[in-house]
Coordinates of C-alpha atoms in Angstrom, one line a residue:
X1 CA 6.1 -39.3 -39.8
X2 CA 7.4 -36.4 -38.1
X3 CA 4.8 -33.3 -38.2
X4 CA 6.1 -30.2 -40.1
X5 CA 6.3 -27.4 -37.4
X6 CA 4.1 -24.1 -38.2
X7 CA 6.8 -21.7 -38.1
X8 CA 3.9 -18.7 -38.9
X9 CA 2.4 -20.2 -36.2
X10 CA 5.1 -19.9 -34.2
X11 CA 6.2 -17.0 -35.2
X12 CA 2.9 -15.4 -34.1
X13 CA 2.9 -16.4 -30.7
X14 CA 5.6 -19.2 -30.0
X15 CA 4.8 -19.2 -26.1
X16 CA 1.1 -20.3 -27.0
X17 CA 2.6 -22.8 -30.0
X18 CA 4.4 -24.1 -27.1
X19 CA 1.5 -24.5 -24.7
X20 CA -0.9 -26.4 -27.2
X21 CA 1.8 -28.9 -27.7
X22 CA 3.2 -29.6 -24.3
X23 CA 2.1 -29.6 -20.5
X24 CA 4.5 -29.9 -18.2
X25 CA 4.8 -31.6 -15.0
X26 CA 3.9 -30.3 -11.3
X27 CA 7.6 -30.6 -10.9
X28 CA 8.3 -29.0 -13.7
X29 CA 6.5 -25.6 -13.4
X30 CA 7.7 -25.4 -9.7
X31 CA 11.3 -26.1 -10.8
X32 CA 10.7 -23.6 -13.7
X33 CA 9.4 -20.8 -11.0
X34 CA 12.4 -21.4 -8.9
X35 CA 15.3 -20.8 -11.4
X36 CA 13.9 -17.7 -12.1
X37 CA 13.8 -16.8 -8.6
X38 CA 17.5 -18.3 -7.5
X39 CA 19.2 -16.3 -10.8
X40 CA 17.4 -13.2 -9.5
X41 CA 19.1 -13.3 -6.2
X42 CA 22.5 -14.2 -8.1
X43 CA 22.4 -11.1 -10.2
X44 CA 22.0 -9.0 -7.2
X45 CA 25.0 -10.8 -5.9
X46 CA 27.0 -10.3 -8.9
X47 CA 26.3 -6.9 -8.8
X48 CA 27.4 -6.1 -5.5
X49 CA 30.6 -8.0 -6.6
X50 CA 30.7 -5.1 -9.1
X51 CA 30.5 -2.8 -6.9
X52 CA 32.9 -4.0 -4.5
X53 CA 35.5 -4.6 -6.4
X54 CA 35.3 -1.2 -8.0
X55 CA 34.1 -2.6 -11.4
X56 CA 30.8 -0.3 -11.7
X57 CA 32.4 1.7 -14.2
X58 CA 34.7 -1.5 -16.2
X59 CA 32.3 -0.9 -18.6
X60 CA 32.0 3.0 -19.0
X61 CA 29.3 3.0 -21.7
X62 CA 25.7 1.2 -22.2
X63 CA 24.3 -0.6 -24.4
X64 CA 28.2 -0.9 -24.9
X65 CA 30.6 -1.7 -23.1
X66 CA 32.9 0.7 -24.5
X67 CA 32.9 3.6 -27.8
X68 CA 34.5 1.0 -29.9
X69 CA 33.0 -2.6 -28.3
X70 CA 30.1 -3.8 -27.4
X71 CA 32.0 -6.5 -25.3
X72 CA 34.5 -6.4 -23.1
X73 CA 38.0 -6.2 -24.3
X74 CA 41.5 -7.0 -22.9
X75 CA 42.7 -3.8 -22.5
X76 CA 39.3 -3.1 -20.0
X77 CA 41.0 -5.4 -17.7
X78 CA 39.8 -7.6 -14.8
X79 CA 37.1 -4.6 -14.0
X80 CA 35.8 -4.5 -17.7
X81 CA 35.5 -8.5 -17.0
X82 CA 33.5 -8.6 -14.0
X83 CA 31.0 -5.5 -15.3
X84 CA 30.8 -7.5 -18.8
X85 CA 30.0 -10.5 -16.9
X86 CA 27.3 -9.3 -15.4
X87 CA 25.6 -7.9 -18.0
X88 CA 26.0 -11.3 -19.5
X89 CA 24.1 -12.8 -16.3
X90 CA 21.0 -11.1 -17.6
X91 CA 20.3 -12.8 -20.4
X92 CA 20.8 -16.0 -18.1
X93 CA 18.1 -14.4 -15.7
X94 CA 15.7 -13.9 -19.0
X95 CA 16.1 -17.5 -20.0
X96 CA 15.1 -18.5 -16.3
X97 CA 12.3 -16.0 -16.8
X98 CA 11.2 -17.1 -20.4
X99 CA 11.3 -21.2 -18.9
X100 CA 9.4 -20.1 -16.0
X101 CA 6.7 -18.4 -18.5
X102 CA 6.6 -21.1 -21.0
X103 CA 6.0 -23.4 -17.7
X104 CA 3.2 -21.8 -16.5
X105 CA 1.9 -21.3 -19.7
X106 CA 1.5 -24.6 -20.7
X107 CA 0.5 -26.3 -17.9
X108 CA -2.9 -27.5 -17.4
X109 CA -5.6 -26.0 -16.5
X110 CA -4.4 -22.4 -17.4
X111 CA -3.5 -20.5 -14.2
X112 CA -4.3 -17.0 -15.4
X113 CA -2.7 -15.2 -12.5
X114 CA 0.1 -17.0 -11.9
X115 CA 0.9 -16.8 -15.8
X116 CA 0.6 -12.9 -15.1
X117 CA 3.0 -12.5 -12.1
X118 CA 5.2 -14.7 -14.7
X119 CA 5.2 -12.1 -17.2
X120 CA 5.6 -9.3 -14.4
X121 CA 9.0 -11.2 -13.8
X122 CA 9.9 -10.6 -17.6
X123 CA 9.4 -6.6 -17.6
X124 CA 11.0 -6.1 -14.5
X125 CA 13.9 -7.7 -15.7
X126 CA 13.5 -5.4 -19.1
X127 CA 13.0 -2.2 -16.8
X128 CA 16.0 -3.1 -14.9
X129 CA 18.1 -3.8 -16.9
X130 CA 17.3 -0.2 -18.8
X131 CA 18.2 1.2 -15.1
X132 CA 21.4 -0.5 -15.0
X133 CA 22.5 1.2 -18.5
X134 CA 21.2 4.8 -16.8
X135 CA 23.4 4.1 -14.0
X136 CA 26.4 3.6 -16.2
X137 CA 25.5 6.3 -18.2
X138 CA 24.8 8.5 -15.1
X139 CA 28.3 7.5 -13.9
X140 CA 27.2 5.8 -10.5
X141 CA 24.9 8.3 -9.2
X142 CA 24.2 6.9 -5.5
X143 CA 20.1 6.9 -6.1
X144 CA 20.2 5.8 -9.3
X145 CA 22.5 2.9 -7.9
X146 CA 19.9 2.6 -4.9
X147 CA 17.0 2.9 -7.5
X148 CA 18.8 -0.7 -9.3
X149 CA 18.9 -2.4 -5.9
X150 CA 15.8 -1.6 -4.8
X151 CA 13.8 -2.8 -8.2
X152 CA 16.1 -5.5 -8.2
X153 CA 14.4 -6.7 -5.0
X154 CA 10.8 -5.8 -6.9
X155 CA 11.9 -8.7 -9.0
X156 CA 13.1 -10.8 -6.1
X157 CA 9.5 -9.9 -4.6
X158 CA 7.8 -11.2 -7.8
X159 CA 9.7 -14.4 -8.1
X160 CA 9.2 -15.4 -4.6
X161 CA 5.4 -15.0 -4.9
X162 CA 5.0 -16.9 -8.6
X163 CA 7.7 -19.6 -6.2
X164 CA 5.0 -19.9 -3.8
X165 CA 1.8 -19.7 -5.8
X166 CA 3.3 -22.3 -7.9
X167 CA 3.0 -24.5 -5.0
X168 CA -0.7 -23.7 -4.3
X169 CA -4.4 -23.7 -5.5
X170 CA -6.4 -20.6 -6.7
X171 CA -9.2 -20.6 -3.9
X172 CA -10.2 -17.9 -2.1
X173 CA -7.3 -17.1 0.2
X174 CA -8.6 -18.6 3.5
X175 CA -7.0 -17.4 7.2
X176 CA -4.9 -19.4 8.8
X177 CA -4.5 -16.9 11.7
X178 CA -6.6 -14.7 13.5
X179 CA -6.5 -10.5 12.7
X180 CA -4.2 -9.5 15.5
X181 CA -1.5 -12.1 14.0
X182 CA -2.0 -11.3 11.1
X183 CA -1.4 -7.6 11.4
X184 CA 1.6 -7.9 13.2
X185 CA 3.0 -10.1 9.9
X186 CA 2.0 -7.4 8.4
X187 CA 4.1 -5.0 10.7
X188 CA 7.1 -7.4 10.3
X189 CA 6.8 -6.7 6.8
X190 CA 6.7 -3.3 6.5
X191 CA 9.8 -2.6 8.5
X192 CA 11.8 -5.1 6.5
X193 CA 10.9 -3.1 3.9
X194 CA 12.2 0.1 5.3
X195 CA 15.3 -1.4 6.4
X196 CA 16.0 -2.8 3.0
X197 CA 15.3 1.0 1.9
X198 CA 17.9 2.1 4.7
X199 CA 20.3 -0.3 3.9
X200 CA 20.6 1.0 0.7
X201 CA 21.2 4.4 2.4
X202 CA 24.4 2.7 4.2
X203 CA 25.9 1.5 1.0
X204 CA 25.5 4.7 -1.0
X205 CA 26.9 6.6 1.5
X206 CA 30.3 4.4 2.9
X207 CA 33.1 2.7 1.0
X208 CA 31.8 0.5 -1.1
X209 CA 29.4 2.8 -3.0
X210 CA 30.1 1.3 -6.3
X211 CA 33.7 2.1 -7.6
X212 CA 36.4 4.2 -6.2
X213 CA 36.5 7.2 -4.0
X214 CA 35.7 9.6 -6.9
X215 CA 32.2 8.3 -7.1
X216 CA 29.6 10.8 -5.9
X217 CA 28.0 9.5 -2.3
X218 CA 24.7 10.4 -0.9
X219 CA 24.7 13.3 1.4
X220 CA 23.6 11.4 5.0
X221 CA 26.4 10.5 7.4
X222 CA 27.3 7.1 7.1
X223 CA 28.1 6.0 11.1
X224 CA 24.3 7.6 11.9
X225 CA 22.7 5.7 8.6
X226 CA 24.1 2.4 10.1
X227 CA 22.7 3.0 13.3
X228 CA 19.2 3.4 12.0
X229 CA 20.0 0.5 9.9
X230 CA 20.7 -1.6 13.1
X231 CA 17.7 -0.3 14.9
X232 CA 15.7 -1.6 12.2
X233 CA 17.0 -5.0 12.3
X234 CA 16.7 -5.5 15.9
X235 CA 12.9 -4.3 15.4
X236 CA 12.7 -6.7 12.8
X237 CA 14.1 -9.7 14.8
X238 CA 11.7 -8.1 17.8
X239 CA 8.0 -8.6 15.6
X240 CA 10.0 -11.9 14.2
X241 CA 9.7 -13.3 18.0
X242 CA 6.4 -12.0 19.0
X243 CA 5.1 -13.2 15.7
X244 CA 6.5 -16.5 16.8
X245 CA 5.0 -16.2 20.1
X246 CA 1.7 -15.8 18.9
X247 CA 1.6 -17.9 16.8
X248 CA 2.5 -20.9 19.0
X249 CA -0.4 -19.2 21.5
X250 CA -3.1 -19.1 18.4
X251 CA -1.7 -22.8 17.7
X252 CA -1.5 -21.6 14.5
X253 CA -0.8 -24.4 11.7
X254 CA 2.8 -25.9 12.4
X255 CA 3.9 -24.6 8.7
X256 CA 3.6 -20.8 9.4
X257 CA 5.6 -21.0 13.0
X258 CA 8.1 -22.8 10.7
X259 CA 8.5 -20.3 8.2
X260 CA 8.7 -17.8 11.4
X261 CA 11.2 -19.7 12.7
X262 CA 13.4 -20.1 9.7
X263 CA 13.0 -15.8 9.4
X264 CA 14.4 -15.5 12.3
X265 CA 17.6 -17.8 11.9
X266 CA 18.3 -16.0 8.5
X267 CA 18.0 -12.7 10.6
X268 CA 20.2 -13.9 13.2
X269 CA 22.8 -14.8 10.7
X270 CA 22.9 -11.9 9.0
X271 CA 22.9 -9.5 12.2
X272 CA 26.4 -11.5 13.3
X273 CA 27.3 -10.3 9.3
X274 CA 26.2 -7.5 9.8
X275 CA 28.1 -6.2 13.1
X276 CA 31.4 -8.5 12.0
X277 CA 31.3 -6.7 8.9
X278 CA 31.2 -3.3 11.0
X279 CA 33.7 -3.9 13.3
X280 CA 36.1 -5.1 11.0
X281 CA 36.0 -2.3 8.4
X282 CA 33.7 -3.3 5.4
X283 CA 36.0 -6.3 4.1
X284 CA 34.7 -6.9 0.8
X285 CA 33.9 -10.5 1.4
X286 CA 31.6 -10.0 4.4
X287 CA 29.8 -7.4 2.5
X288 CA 28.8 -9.6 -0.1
X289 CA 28.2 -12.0 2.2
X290 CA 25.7 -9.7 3.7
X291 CA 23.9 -8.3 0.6
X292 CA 23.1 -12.2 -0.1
X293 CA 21.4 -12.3 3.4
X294 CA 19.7 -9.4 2.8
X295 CA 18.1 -11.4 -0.4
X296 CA 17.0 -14.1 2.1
X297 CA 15.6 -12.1 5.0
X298 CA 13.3 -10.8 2.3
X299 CA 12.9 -14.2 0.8
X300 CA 12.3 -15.5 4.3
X301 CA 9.5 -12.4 5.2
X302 CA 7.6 -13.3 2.2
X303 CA 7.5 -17.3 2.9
X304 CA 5.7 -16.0 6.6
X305 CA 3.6 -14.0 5.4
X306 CA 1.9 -16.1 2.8
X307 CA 2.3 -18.7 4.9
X308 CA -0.4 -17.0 7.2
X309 CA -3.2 -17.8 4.6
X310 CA -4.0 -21.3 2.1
X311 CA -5.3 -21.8 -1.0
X312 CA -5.5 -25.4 -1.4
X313 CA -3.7 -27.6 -3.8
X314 CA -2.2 -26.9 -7.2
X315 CA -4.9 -27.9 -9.7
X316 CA -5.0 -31.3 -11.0
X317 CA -4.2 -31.5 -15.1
X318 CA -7.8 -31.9 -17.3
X319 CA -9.4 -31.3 -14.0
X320 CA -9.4 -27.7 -13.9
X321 CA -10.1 -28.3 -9.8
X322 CA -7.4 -28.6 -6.7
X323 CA -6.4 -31.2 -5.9
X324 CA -8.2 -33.1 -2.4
X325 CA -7.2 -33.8 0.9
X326 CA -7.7 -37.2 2.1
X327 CA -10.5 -37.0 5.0
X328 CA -9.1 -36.8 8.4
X329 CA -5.3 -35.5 7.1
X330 CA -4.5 -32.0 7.8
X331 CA -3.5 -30.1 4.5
X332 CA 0.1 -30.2 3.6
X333 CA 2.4 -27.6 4.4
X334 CA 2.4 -25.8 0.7
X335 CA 4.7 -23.3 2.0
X336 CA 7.6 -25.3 2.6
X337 CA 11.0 -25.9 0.5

């Protein structure tokens, strides 16, 4: 006979109701911690599309798309489409988010932290999506449009680490690479950060700023914000190489001067974006091109610099401990895809 669900039960808490009654695979929760982070670089994408193709304003109201709808109508046209579209994306990305909760919920033992940096995922995407409607409302204001970006890659940021800790234990983080390497990750990191920061300065002051010519741009000059912008990603592919370097010199596990390695393919790909793009005017598909490449670089930076410390295994189901290394085998590279 088929038990009678507790809907009060359910009601109450229905992410616990789900967690007494079902732990998921390994797999499963890694799987689960992924989607969430692959549909948070797609709605960054998906906004720049916005942007690009003038459609920040297809939808001139929020919670609304328009006075009269809350959805997008004919008459809105292609723009009102691609704005509408996008907003729709976000309940995609909190169904990712709510799947990669429930995951980590239920599996056992009960990872407290990574259950946390689960939930982070859920009210960034609530406090984002709240900035979105004030950058309607505000009718593109640059830094507000900067503001979305930049908590946009908050979320990306949060994703990437639940990705990763998925993948590993919760011991004490243990060095995999000596002070001085580690400080120069460090480095590496912090300059990516700016030049995400500048590159945000790039886009709200040129062409593609998020609608038409009439929208309000931020008062820096656009050719000298590039510039920095470019300075900061050849620094970036700079502490990329030494990082490299010194790894290889600390022989430093083979998985971190992997993950350094992939960083600095990802950068290189996005540089020859990046100056294509310039040289040829901004052409709409190269931009977008390019803010997806920005996703990865950061994706890429994190990976190395996690990579740079282990925590052993994932724990074992009714265990409650990590799982063991066979004697004599190096640990496996928890990092990797």
């Amino acid at each position: 006979m088929v038990p009678v669900p507790n809907l009060l039960e359910f009601a109450r808490n229905p992410v616990a109701y789900v967690a007494r009654r079902w732990t998921p695979a390994q797999r499963t929760v890694e799987r689960a911690t992924l989607a969430a982070l692959v549909l948070s670089v797609l709605i960054v994408v998906t906004g720049g599309v916005v942007r690009l193709t003038g459609s920040g304003l297809g939808c001139d109201t929020w919670p609304k798309c328009s006075g009269d709808s809350l959805i997008a109508t004919p008459e809105m046209g292609l723009h009102g489409a691609i704005e509408f579209g996008n907003r729709l994306l976000t309940y995609v990305l909190c169904a990712a988010v709510g799947w990669a909760i429930i995951a980590v919920r239920s599996a056992k033992p009960y990872r407290r932290g990574l259950s946390r940096l689960a939930w982070w995922q859920f009210w960034l995407v609530v406090a984002n999506g709240l900035l979105g409607g004030a950058t309607v409302l505000l009718r593109l204001n640059p830094y507000t449009v900067a503001a979305h970006f930049l908590l946009a890659s908050v979320l990306i940021t949060v994703t990437t680490v639940t990705w990763l800790r998925a993948r590993e234990g919760d011991g004490v983080p243990r060095p995999l690479a000596g002070a001085r390497v580690r400080q120069l990750a460090a480095a590496l990191t912090a300059v990516s950060v700016l030049l995400i920061v500048v590159g945000t300065m790039v886009t709200g002051s040129g062409p593609h700023a998020g609608d038409s010519s009439e929208v309000p741009r931020m008062g820096v000059d656009w050719e000298t914000t590039a510039r920095v912008h470019a300075l900061l990603a050849w620094a970036v592919v700079a502490l990329t190489v030494l990082l490299w370097l010194a790894l290889r010199a600390a022989d430093a596990p083979r998985s971190a001067r992997v993950r350094t390695r992939d960083l600095f393919l990802v950068l290189l790909a996005q540089g020859v974006i990046g100056y294509v793009q310039y040289f040829t005017e901004l052409p709409e598909a190269l931009v977008a091109a390019h803010l997806l490449g920005s996703c990865l670089v950061w994706i890429a930076t994190l990976r190395v610099l996690l990579s740079l410390r282990e925590r052993g295994l994932p724990p074992v189901a009714g265990t409650g401990a990590a799982a063991s290394v066979p004697a004599g085998r190096p640990a496996p590279a928890v990092f990797g895809l």
